[in-house]
XYZ file of C-alpha atoms in Angstrom:
655
model
C -23.462 -27.162 3.412
C -19.749 -28.056 3.408
C -18.256 -28.818 6.845
C -16.508 -25.864 8.470
C -13.781 -25.640 11.113
C -15.013 -24.915 14.633
C -15.700 -21.319 15.604
C -12.932 -19.559 17.526
C -15.212 -19.207 20.563
C -15.457 -23.006 20.789
C -11.692 -23.477 20.754
C -11.227 -21.379 23.918
C -13.005 -23.978 26.080
C -11.167 -27.213 27.034
C -12.834 -30.202 25.394
C -13.753 -33.054 27.745
C -14.576 -36.388 26.108
C -13.128 -39.902 26.347
C -11.480 -39.981 22.897
C -11.294 -36.427 21.513
C -10.509 -35.566 17.933
C -6.968 -34.363 17.382
C -6.402 -30.646 16.810
C -4.125 -28.994 14.271
C -3.607 -25.386 13.345
C -1.597 -22.690 11.625
C -0.603 -19.123 12.364
C -1.381 -17.537 15.740
C -4.555 -18.581 17.549
C -6.100 -18.890 20.997
C -7.141 -22.402 21.979
C -7.607 -24.672 24.970
C -7.274 -28.116 23.405
C -8.555 -31.369 24.862
C -8.053 -32.631 28.401
C -5.714 -35.597 28.768
C -5.578 -35.398 32.567
C -7.938 -33.847 35.125
C -7.272 -35.269 38.556
C -7.057 -33.992 42.121
C -4.898 -35.282 44.968
C -5.739 -33.726 48.289
C -5.656 -29.948 47.881
C -3.969 -30.059 44.471
C -5.612 -30.242 41.038
C -3.526 -31.405 38.064
C -4.506 -30.860 34.432
C -2.808 -31.638 31.102
C -4.367 -30.445 27.826
C -3.346 -31.448 24.286
C -3.506 -28.344 22.085
C -2.075 -29.621 18.765
C -1.195 -32.987 17.277
C 2.052 -31.673 15.825
C 5.038 -29.563 16.763
C 4.387 -25.852 17.286
C 6.618 -22.792 17.505
C 5.710 -21.226 20.851
C 3.099 -20.462 23.519
C 2.807 -16.699 23.980
C -0.023 -15.842 26.403
C -2.167 -17.545 29.052
C -5.755 -17.163 30.263
C -7.511 -18.709 33.253
C -11.166 -18.438 32.280
C -11.185 -14.920 30.749
C -8.443 -13.533 33.017
C -5.167 -13.085 31.162
C -2.330 -14.027 33.509
C 1.437 -13.729 33.265
C 4.031 -16.128 34.603
C 6.666 -15.367 37.191
C 10.135 -16.872 36.848
C 8.992 -20.078 38.584
C 5.970 -20.471 36.241
C 3.559 -19.396 38.995
C 0.815 -17.127 37.642
C 0.206 -13.466 38.430
C -3.001 -11.486 37.902
C -3.404 -7.767 38.769
C -6.622 -8.438 40.705
C -4.892 -10.726 43.195
C -6.842 -13.750 41.982
C -5.072 -17.114 42.059
C -2.368 -15.649 44.387
C 0.568 -18.107 44.153
C -1.726 -21.117 43.938
C -1.526 -21.872 40.200
C 1.456 -22.847 38.046
C 1.440 -23.253 34.239
C 3.814 -25.155 31.914
C 3.825 -26.052 28.229
C 5.447 -28.433 25.736
C 5.998 -27.682 22.043
C 5.470 -31.217 20.716
C 9.050 -32.310 20.041
C 9.557 -35.849 18.655
C 10.610 -36.940 22.168
C 8.994 -34.803 24.829
C 9.609 -34.220 28.541
C 6.976 -35.317 31.087
C 5.433 -32.732 33.391
C 7.026 -33.100 36.840
C 4.037 -31.923 38.943
C 1.492 -34.610 37.943
C 4.206 -37.272 37.739
C 5.335 -36.482 41.279
C 1.862 -36.989 42.746
C 0.275 -39.559 40.434
C 3.087 -41.885 39.361
C 2.746 -44.126 42.429
C -0.764 -45.093 41.340
C 0.338 -45.489 37.722
C -2.167 -42.860 36.607
C 0.468 -40.459 35.219
C 4.120 -41.494 35.013
C 7.326 -40.509 33.247
C 6.091 -42.541 30.268
C 3.289 -40.009 29.738
C 5.430 -37.679 27.627
C 3.119 -36.823 24.738
C 5.736 -37.267 22.014
C 4.943 -35.053 19.035
C 1.907 -33.556 20.798
C 1.965 -29.894 21.835
C 0.376 -29.490 25.251
C -0.115 -27.254 28.285
C -0.385 -28.191 31.941
C -1.252 -26.495 35.204
C -1.520 -27.313 38.890
C -3.814 -25.457 41.286
C -3.827 -25.622 45.081
C -6.878 -24.902 47.190
C -6.545 -22.100 49.766
C -8.098 -21.470 53.161
C -11.902 -21.407 53.116
C -12.105 -17.656 53.706
C -9.923 -16.964 50.623
C -11.094 -19.710 48.303
C -13.950 -17.673 46.779
C -11.749 -14.639 46.118
C -8.836 -16.673 44.744
C -11.014 -18.910 42.535
C -14.251 -16.941 41.924
C -15.152 -19.023 38.845
C -14.377 -22.407 40.342
C -11.562 -24.679 39.109
C -9.308 -22.889 36.602
C -9.922 -23.368 32.882
C -6.734 -22.766 30.905
C -6.454 -21.451 27.347
C -3.394 -20.075 25.556
C -2.310 -18.024 22.576
C 0.097 -20.120 20.528
C 2.081 -19.880 17.312
C 1.304 -23.206 15.689
C 2.642 -25.170 12.725
C 6.128 -24.788 11.261
C 5.929 -24.797 7.443
C 8.368 -25.273 4.570
C 8.939 -21.934 2.848
C 9.989 -22.954 -0.658
C 11.485 -19.487 -1.230
C 14.111 -20.000 1.500
C 17.081 -22.105 0.328
C 18.064 -22.816 3.949
C 14.865 -24.827 4.468
C 14.762 -28.474 3.406
C 11.379 -30.039 2.576
C 12.674 -33.366 3.927
C 13.940 -31.892 7.219
C 11.166 -30.340 9.350
C 13.744 -29.001 11.810
C 14.695 -26.384 9.175
C 11.108 -25.135 8.720
C 9.881 -21.867 10.193
C 6.634 -20.472 11.505
C 4.656 -18.347 9.062
C 1.255 -16.758 8.491
C 1.669 -16.543 4.699
C -1.505 -18.024 3.175
C 0.196 -19.578 0.128
C 2.909 -21.310 2.165
C 0.323 -22.627 4.631
C -1.820 -24.036 1.793
C 1.231 -25.833 0.367
C 1.981 -27.263 3.825
C -1.602 -28.491 4.189
C -1.544 -30.178 0.795
C 1.755 -32.000 1.231
C 3.113 -32.000 4.797
C 0.230 -31.716 7.253
C -0.395 -35.075 8.915
C -4.095 -34.214 8.828
C -4.057 -32.772 5.292
C -4.055 -34.339 1.845
C -0.685 -36.090 2.072
C 0.365 -35.274 -1.493
C 3.895 -35.868 -2.752
C 5.443 -32.394 -2.916
C 7.705 -33.520 -5.781
C 4.619 -33.992 -7.953
C 2.236 -31.424 -6.478
C 4.573 -28.437 -6.017
C 7.959 -28.805 -7.711
C 6.706 -28.816 -11.365
C 5.034 -25.421 -10.763
C 7.218 -24.082 -7.948
C 7.792 -20.714 -9.653
C 4.034 -20.141 -9.674
C 3.813 -20.923 -5.965
C 6.684 -18.542 -5.211
C 4.842 -15.787 -7.076
C 1.708 -16.340 -4.993
C 3.646 -16.393 -1.713
C 5.307 -13.094 -2.654
C 1.914 -11.549 -3.420
C 0.619 -12.657 0.002
C 3.577 -10.797 1.537
C 3.036 -7.634 -0.526
C 2.821 -4.492 1.580
C -0.660 -2.946 1.368
C -0.778 0.740 2.448
C -2.945 1.726 5.408
C -4.956 4.916 5.828
C -3.116 5.741 9.063
C 0.281 5.229 7.422
C 2.482 2.175 7.166
C 1.581 -1.123 5.567
C 0.454 -4.651 6.361
C 0.864 -7.940 4.424
C -1.813 -8.542 1.820
C -2.933 -12.022 2.945
C -2.341 -13.849 6.229
C -3.856 -17.058 7.625
C -4.501 -18.141 11.232
C -6.813 -20.944 12.320
C -7.426 -24.369 13.831
C -9.430 -27.434 12.894
C -9.991 -30.937 14.227
C -9.865 -34.346 12.580
C -13.631 -34.521 12.949
C -13.621 -32.662 9.616
C -11.846 -33.815 6.484
C -8.925 -31.815 5.059
C -11.309 -30.001 2.692
C -12.773 -27.900 5.534
C -9.364 -26.506 6.482
C -8.410 -25.948 2.848
C -11.562 -23.919 2.189
C -10.825 -21.744 5.223
C -7.250 -21.171 4.011
C -8.362 -20.270 0.487
C -10.886 -17.804 1.924
C -8.063 -15.815 3.577
C -6.418 -15.057 0.225
C -9.354 -15.219 -2.219
C -7.578 -18.313 -3.507
C -8.274 -20.416 -6.587
C -6.736 -23.934 -6.544
C -6.788 -26.402 -9.447
C -5.358 -29.862 -10.046
C -3.465 -30.359 -13.271
C -3.533 -33.639 -15.162
C -0.043 -34.617 -13.979
C -1.019 -34.125 -10.325
C 0.478 -30.646 -9.918
C -1.564 -28.088 -7.966
C -1.769 -24.491 -9.168
C -2.747 -21.762 -6.723
C -3.800 -18.252 -7.755
C -4.483 -15.733 -4.994
C -6.693 -12.671 -5.283
C -4.791 -10.262 -7.511
C -5.367 -10.091 -11.251
C -2.393 -10.699 -13.529
C -2.404 -11.090 -17.286
C 0.077 -13.982 -16.912
C -2.678 -16.042 -15.237
C -5.170 -15.285 -17.992
C -6.044 -17.705 -20.833
C -7.950 -17.117 -24.091
C -11.008 -18.982 -25.367
C -12.096 -18.604 -28.982
C -15.190 -19.657 -30.906
C -13.577 -22.950 -31.908
C -12.839 -23.862 -28.261
C -16.473 -23.577 -27.074
C -19.115 -26.147 -28.021
C -21.931 -24.912 -25.795
C -22.849 -22.272 -23.275
C -25.505 -21.190 -20.800
C -25.146 -17.540 -19.812
C -27.559 -15.488 -17.712
C -27.434 -11.703 -17.772
C -29.371 -11.025 -14.582
C -29.961 -12.548 -11.146
C -33.136 -14.175 -9.882
C -34.790 -12.412 -6.959
C -34.148 -15.317 -4.568
C -30.431 -15.129 -5.428
C -30.201 -11.367 -4.946
C -27.858 -9.947 -2.283
C -27.761 -6.234 -1.483
C -25.674 -6.356 1.710
C -22.535 -8.353 2.524
C -21.230 -8.582 6.105
C -17.595 -9.746 6.384
C -16.894 -11.756 9.548
C -13.435 -12.450 10.925
C -11.676 -13.472 14.152
C -10.665 -10.400 16.152
C -7.718 -10.815 18.556
C -8.659 -7.540 20.283
C -11.914 -9.134 21.520
C -10.147 -12.179 23.000
C -10.176 -14.029 19.661
C -13.933 -13.924 19.121
C -15.848 -13.561 15.856
C -16.470 -9.933 14.875
C -17.937 -7.958 11.962
C -16.340 -5.263 9.860
C -18.282 -2.448 8.219
C -20.595 -4.075 5.694
C -20.957 -3.441 1.973
C -24.413 -2.563 0.678
C -26.332 -1.192 -2.287
C -29.015 1.211 -1.014
C -30.732 1.539 -4.408
C -31.005 -2.239 -4.740
C -32.521 -2.386 -1.254
C -35.172 0.129 -2.272
C -35.954 -1.863 -5.413
C -36.188 -5.126 -3.444
C -38.160 -3.511 -0.630
C -35.959 -5.078 2.032
C -32.388 -5.841 3.002
C -31.128 -9.122 1.535
C -28.044 -9.785 3.611
C -25.379 -12.475 3.429
C -22.333 -13.189 5.560
C -18.810 -13.608 4.234
C -16.938 -16.013 6.502
C -13.237 -15.235 6.936
C -12.746 -16.828 10.374
C -9.117 -17.713 9.630
C -8.430 -14.025 8.975
C -7.371 -11.971 12.032
C -6.936 -8.494 10.526
C -10.000 -6.324 10.004
C -8.480 -4.485 7.065
C -7.743 -7.793 5.330
C -11.337 -8.903 5.968
C -12.513 -5.681 4.310
C -10.270 -6.292 1.292
C -11.597 -9.830 0.921
C -15.152 -8.653 1.475
C -14.877 -6.024 -1.233
C -13.741 -8.644 -3.747
C -16.645 -10.959 -2.912
C -19.088 -8.049 -2.858
C -18.145 -6.965 -6.372
C -18.567 -10.536 -7.612
C -21.984 -10.785 -5.976
C -23.087 -7.631 -7.783
C -22.058 -9.021 -11.180
C -25.042 -10.028 -13.285
C -23.266 -12.014 -16.006
C -22.578 -15.613 -15.008
C -23.137 -19.112 -16.324
C -21.329 -22.140 -17.777
C -19.207 -22.845 -20.838
C -18.691 -26.250 -22.462
C -15.057 -26.287 -23.566
C -13.361 -28.596 -26.050
C -10.102 -30.364 -25.215
C -8.378 -27.694 -27.335
C -9.161 -25.235 -24.529
C -7.574 -27.321 -21.799
C -5.144 -24.555 -20.808
C -8.042 -22.296 -19.890
C -9.322 -24.913 -17.433
C -6.224 -24.358 -15.280
C -6.326 -20.559 -15.559
C -8.233 -18.401 -13.100
C -9.183 -15.788 -15.704
C -10.349 -16.322 -19.277
C -10.587 -13.700 -22.002
C -13.188 -14.445 -24.661
C -12.550 -13.956 -28.375
C -15.990 -15.098 -29.517
C -17.446 -12.733 -32.126
C -19.696 -15.523 -33.470
C -20.811 -17.643 -30.503
C -20.882 -14.955 -27.771
C -20.600 -11.581 -29.514
C -22.026 -9.777 -26.467
C -19.111 -11.020 -24.318
C -16.368 -11.031 -26.935
C -13.288 -9.249 -25.604
C -14.497 -9.412 -22.002
C -12.779 -11.059 -19.051
C -14.455 -13.907 -17.187
C -13.371 -15.577 -13.978
C -13.144 -19.365 -13.952
C -14.872 -20.301 -10.688
C -14.825 -24.062 -11.196
C -14.048 -26.493 -13.993
C -14.795 -30.226 -14.137
C -14.176 -32.844 -16.784
C -17.281 -33.587 -18.859
C -16.417 -35.697 -21.909
C -20.079 -35.975 -22.908
C -20.093 -32.188 -23.366
C -16.949 -32.023 -25.414
C -14.271 -31.979 -22.719
C -14.884 -29.678 -19.739
C -17.651 -27.667 -18.122
C -16.524 -24.304 -16.742
C -18.541 -22.180 -14.306
C -17.781 -18.524 -15.032
C -18.650 -15.052 -13.816
C -17.708 -11.733 -15.388
C -14.622 -10.331 -13.726
C -15.294 -6.935 -12.084
C -13.064 -4.346 -13.725
C -12.218 -2.542 -10.476
C -11.827 -5.550 -8.178
C -8.188 -4.727 -7.343
C -8.825 -1.020 -6.702
C -8.181 -0.115 -3.076
C -8.226 3.374 -1.577
C -7.321 2.960 2.130
C -8.916 6.223 3.237
C -12.266 5.133 1.758
C -12.280 1.334 1.636
C -10.885 0.474 5.065
C -13.980 1.625 6.907
C -13.954 1.956 10.688
C -11.998 -0.268 13.022
C -14.450 -2.649 14.754
C -15.206 -1.579 18.340
C -13.900 -3.471 21.332
C -16.526 -3.691 24.105
C -15.427 -3.066 27.655
C -15.003 -6.193 29.737
C -15.492 -6.157 33.497
C -12.242 -6.509 35.384
C -11.123 -6.079 38.961
C -8.507 -3.543 37.890
C -11.187 -1.469 36.064
C -8.494 -0.392 33.585
C -9.520 -0.627 29.938
C -7.348 -2.732 27.618
C -5.823 -0.691 24.743
C -7.030 -1.228 21.194
C -4.194 -1.185 18.654
C -4.777 0.663 15.399
C -1.293 0.525 13.866
C 2.206 -0.805 14.552
C 4.872 0.527 12.192
C 8.680 0.510 11.972
C 10.292 3.905 11.333
C 13.854 4.944 10.538
C 15.649 7.780 12.295
C 19.261 8.688 11.535
C 20.139 5.101 10.683
C 18.319 3.663 13.715
C 14.919 1.959 13.888
C 11.999 3.013 16.074
C 8.540 1.481 16.454
C 5.482 3.698 16.051
C 2.341 2.497 17.812
C -1.095 4.106 17.363
C -3.729 3.297 20.025
C -7.433 4.203 20.110
C -7.848 6.960 22.715
C -10.041 5.729 25.631
C -10.830 9.378 26.509
C -9.318 9.000 29.983
C -6.399 11.352 30.626
C -5.527 9.568 33.892
C -4.278 6.509 32.001
C -0.596 6.246 31.086
C 0.240 4.126 28.000
C 3.078 1.624 28.264
C 4.630 -0.260 25.347
C 6.360 -3.572 25.820
C 8.387 -5.321 23.135
C 10.721 -8.278 22.887
C 12.752 -10.136 20.283
C 10.564 -12.928 18.905
C 13.469 -15.369 18.774
C 16.264 -14.747 21.251
C 17.918 -18.048 20.371
C 16.675 -21.601 20.001
C 13.158 -20.379 19.240
C 12.759 -18.868 22.723
C 11.558 -15.211 22.816
C 13.695 -12.602 24.551
C 12.760 -10.660 27.686
C 10.065 -7.989 27.622
C 11.236 -4.365 27.581
C 8.723 -1.754 28.786
C 8.534 1.973 28.077
C 6.000 4.333 29.700
C 4.632 7.570 28.173
C 3.602 10.056 30.871
C 3.104 12.855 28.316
C 1.491 10.908 25.481
C -0.062 13.114 22.805
C -3.784 12.535 22.217
C -5.200 13.789 18.920
C -8.113 12.910 16.651
C -9.278 9.991 18.784
C -5.862 8.297 18.795
C -2.699 8.218 20.907
C 0.567 8.233 18.938
C 3.518 6.549 20.670
C 7.091 6.000 19.501
C 9.637 3.767 21.215
C 13.309 4.399 21.654
C 15.813 2.651 19.407
C 15.013 -1.041 18.919
C 17.190 -3.835 17.430
C 17.362 -3.452 13.649
C 16.364 -6.118 11.106
C 14.759 -8.241 13.840
C 11.293 -9.710 14.275
C 9.780 -8.023 17.332
C 6.621 -8.729 19.320
C 4.853 -5.579 20.512
C 1.991 -5.007 22.960
C 0.444 -2.015 24.771
C -1.220 -1.578 28.172
C -2.574 1.301 30.255
C -1.494 2.130 33.817
C -4.003 3.810 36.103
C -3.130 6.649 38.465
C -3.043 4.025 41.235
C -0.353 2.091 39.362
C -2.612 -0.767 38.262
C -1.909 -2.311 34.856
C -4.588 -3.194 32.355
C -4.322 -6.355 30.305
C -1.862 -5.983 27.445
C -3.261 -5.760 23.938
C -2.906 -8.745 21.593
C 0.706 -9.103 20.512
C 1.617 -7.770 17.062
C 4.649 -8.931 15.084
C 6.745 -6.377 13.195
C 10.123 -6.594 11.492
C 12.287 -3.639 12.478
C 13.681 -2.989 9.026
C 14.776 0.562 8.311
C 13.898 1.165 4.674
C 16.556 3.744 3.891
C 16.030 3.497 0.123
C 13.773 6.165 -1.311
C 11.344 5.100 -4.051
C 11.758 6.247 -7.634
C 10.188 9.507 -8.748
C 6.618 9.769 -10.012
C 5.916 10.256 -13.721
C 3.242 11.786 -15.976
C 2.741 14.630 -13.489
C 0.092 17.193 -14.444
C -2.400 19.615 -12.902
C -5.936 20.637 -13.863
C -7.523 23.607 -12.130
C -10.935 24.895 -11.139
C -12.231 27.694 -8.968
C -10.200 27.596 -5.757
C -8.941 24.062 -6.366
C -6.345 22.073 -8.264
C -6.333 18.388 -9.213
C -2.869 16.793 -9.156
C -2.334 13.781 -11.420
C 0.600 11.379 -11.512
C 1.603 7.781 -12.186
C 3.383 5.976 -9.358
C 6.797 4.485 -10.131
C 7.267 0.714 -10.382
C 9.334 0.692 -7.183
C 8.825 -2.256 -4.863
C 9.032 0.042 -1.846
C 6.635 2.725 -3.125
C 3.868 3.348 -0.580
C 2.380 6.668 -1.656
C 3.113 10.296 -2.490
C 2.991 13.721 -0.894
C 1.832 16.911 -2.596
C 3.589 20.256 -2.081
C 2.740 23.712 -3.486
C 4.160 27.208 -3.432
C 3.487 30.692 -4.787
C 7.020 30.742 -6.231
C 9.035 28.126 -8.052
C 10.994 27.048 -4.960
C 10.512 23.568 -3.476
C 12.597 24.416 -0.387
C 9.870 26.735 0.935
C 6.873 24.793 -0.421
C 3.887 23.913 1.780
C 2.799 20.310 2.318
C -0.788 19.418 1.331
C -1.424 16.407 3.579
C -2.278 13.677 4.120
C -0.249 11.456 1.750
C -2.071 9.690 -1.072
C -1.281 6.011 -0.586
C -1.354 3.576 -3.467
C 0.428 0.722 -5.188
C 3.388 0.801 -7.535
C 2.466 1.737 -11.109
C -0.981 3.063 -10.139
C -2.559 6.194 -11.611
C -3.491 8.826 -9.046
C -5.585 12.004 -8.949
C -6.053 14.181 -5.861
C -8.022 17.460 -5.654
C -6.840 20.083 -3.141
C -8.151 23.529 -2.219
C -5.615 26.236 -3.175
C -5.926 30.028 -3.158
C -6.222 31.822 -6.507
C -3.175 32.896 -8.453
C -0.174 31.448 -10.281
C 0.988 28.416 -8.335
C 3.684 25.723 -8.481
C 3.391 22.091 -7.365
C 5.551 19.043 -6.669
C 4.778 15.328 -6.304
C 7.119 13.459 -3.934
C 7.128 9.636 -3.682
C 7.457 8.057 -0.213
C 8.231 4.550 1.026
C 6.444 2.701 3.828
C 8.452 4.548 6.480
C 7.768 7.967 4.977
C 11.185 8.493 3.343
C 10.794 10.888 0.427
C 12.095 10.442 -3.090
C 13.005 13.140 -5.578
C 10.318 15.831 -6.059
C 8.784 16.101 -9.530
C 7.585 19.593 -10.486
C 4.210 20.190 -12.074
C 5.305 23.509 -13.526
C 3.281 26.699 -13.175
C -0.517 26.537 -13.112
C -3.198 29.144 -12.502
C -6.006 28.740 -9.976
C -8.981 30.963 -10.771
């Protein structure tokens, strides 16, 4: 029943009302904002739309209705279908403290006083367009949907990254754009004009090391089934001042499975979704004065299917589903499907939505939950996300087990605090990309004049080659050999926050295999944040729309990870199971398995694909191998596929 931010579909339509609510947002989103001006003079229509009540980083893409358009050098739009011709021009403002008025509406409306040079919109990010009517015989083809409706893709709020010493919390001009969930939550608590307005010196600085740890975890590289990695938790979304700051905070916490508590001195402690013993407290018999624990779930509270929902840039920033999680046996017992939705609308990556969904699904399937009444002696556990019980007398059935603190409130009449708990699933952090990712959500075909399908990105990955950096792009194969893929990329910040020029590269002989098209660019600038997109070109030379832009840092990881340990092999008829423990290397992404009939790694055969996993994880992979005396090697790899030192298994016999 808590208020929620508006759905992404709503934000793509310009809001028209006398006094609209102000809009704010974080990360990268598509939105249309609220109309400040909608006025025609003769054949010209002028429109100004406020898209955010604060400074933003950039405006990246433009749509008129559902047609994505690009801008020529004079800001006049271009669309492959020929719509709009040269009759529409688009401009934007980033919301600087002192802004620049739009010349087109000022030139035509200032005489009447309707829109003058004083209408600058200081501190308000905005977009504007003019549209000119054409001759009657062309009007329907140039403007088939009537007057243009403008929406844009924008990179929104600049946030203080407390891990960067060059950024000053008291100087917003030093802040940078980010999608890191922890940094965005800190910004919303302390610096967002529409947030909580807390004093960062009290809310963040006393526990700044804890916040840095959470921000680093959000940036952790999670391996993907197709190779490469992506950040663990990212956040992108918008809200309006119609809702209180709690609605936005809940949406942010949902993107990182976050747990936020307020300490007695006013400090806020965030814990994102990754178990660590350092964030675990202990409760003993003497700390608990009462409890109410249930060991099963009532039928009306049962859930046997969970459907994660997220915002999918590939479907024009609309809400989409990932593969759901379900328990078939529980459905048979219940006699029907009892489904619930998991709302991650501020999450834009389907793999991240699956990771979050798996965590919530495992919690839903837990039967042990309830409340604990905790004395003041257990106050430290109130601020911890996880609690380990040492209760052989009061709760012998749960003694030694790990519970998750879902919510704690002060309750002096009950001894101090009341804590809502649920048993922590033992395997909640386990993630096998090849199994847990599921299928990429489909992208339905949209009618377009060009009739060229828009590519669907599966993976964007930086790769090293002889000291240089390349970008690997994997696209879902549209099963049309007449289409030629084309990659475009540009430097995200060419100076002064302005992106560089687009560079295109076509692939006439692209290799199609297994339902995907693998593309690799030429050498790109190293150690630079790049923006990458893909389009198809038809045999007639017509471009499709470009895919949603993906950001990637072109870092060539030339450092190989440490070697694996505890390597062993167990055998069966025609198969061998390889076991190893991954090294604690920060750049470990997975391992490759090699085998040979002789003890010679140089001529060994590769048993693909790699087994991806996290640093320090235990791994076991079974492979089919012909009978005889065999030799094996485990080779660690980093995110770019660079191999570490091989570790021999020694001789083993396959029956």
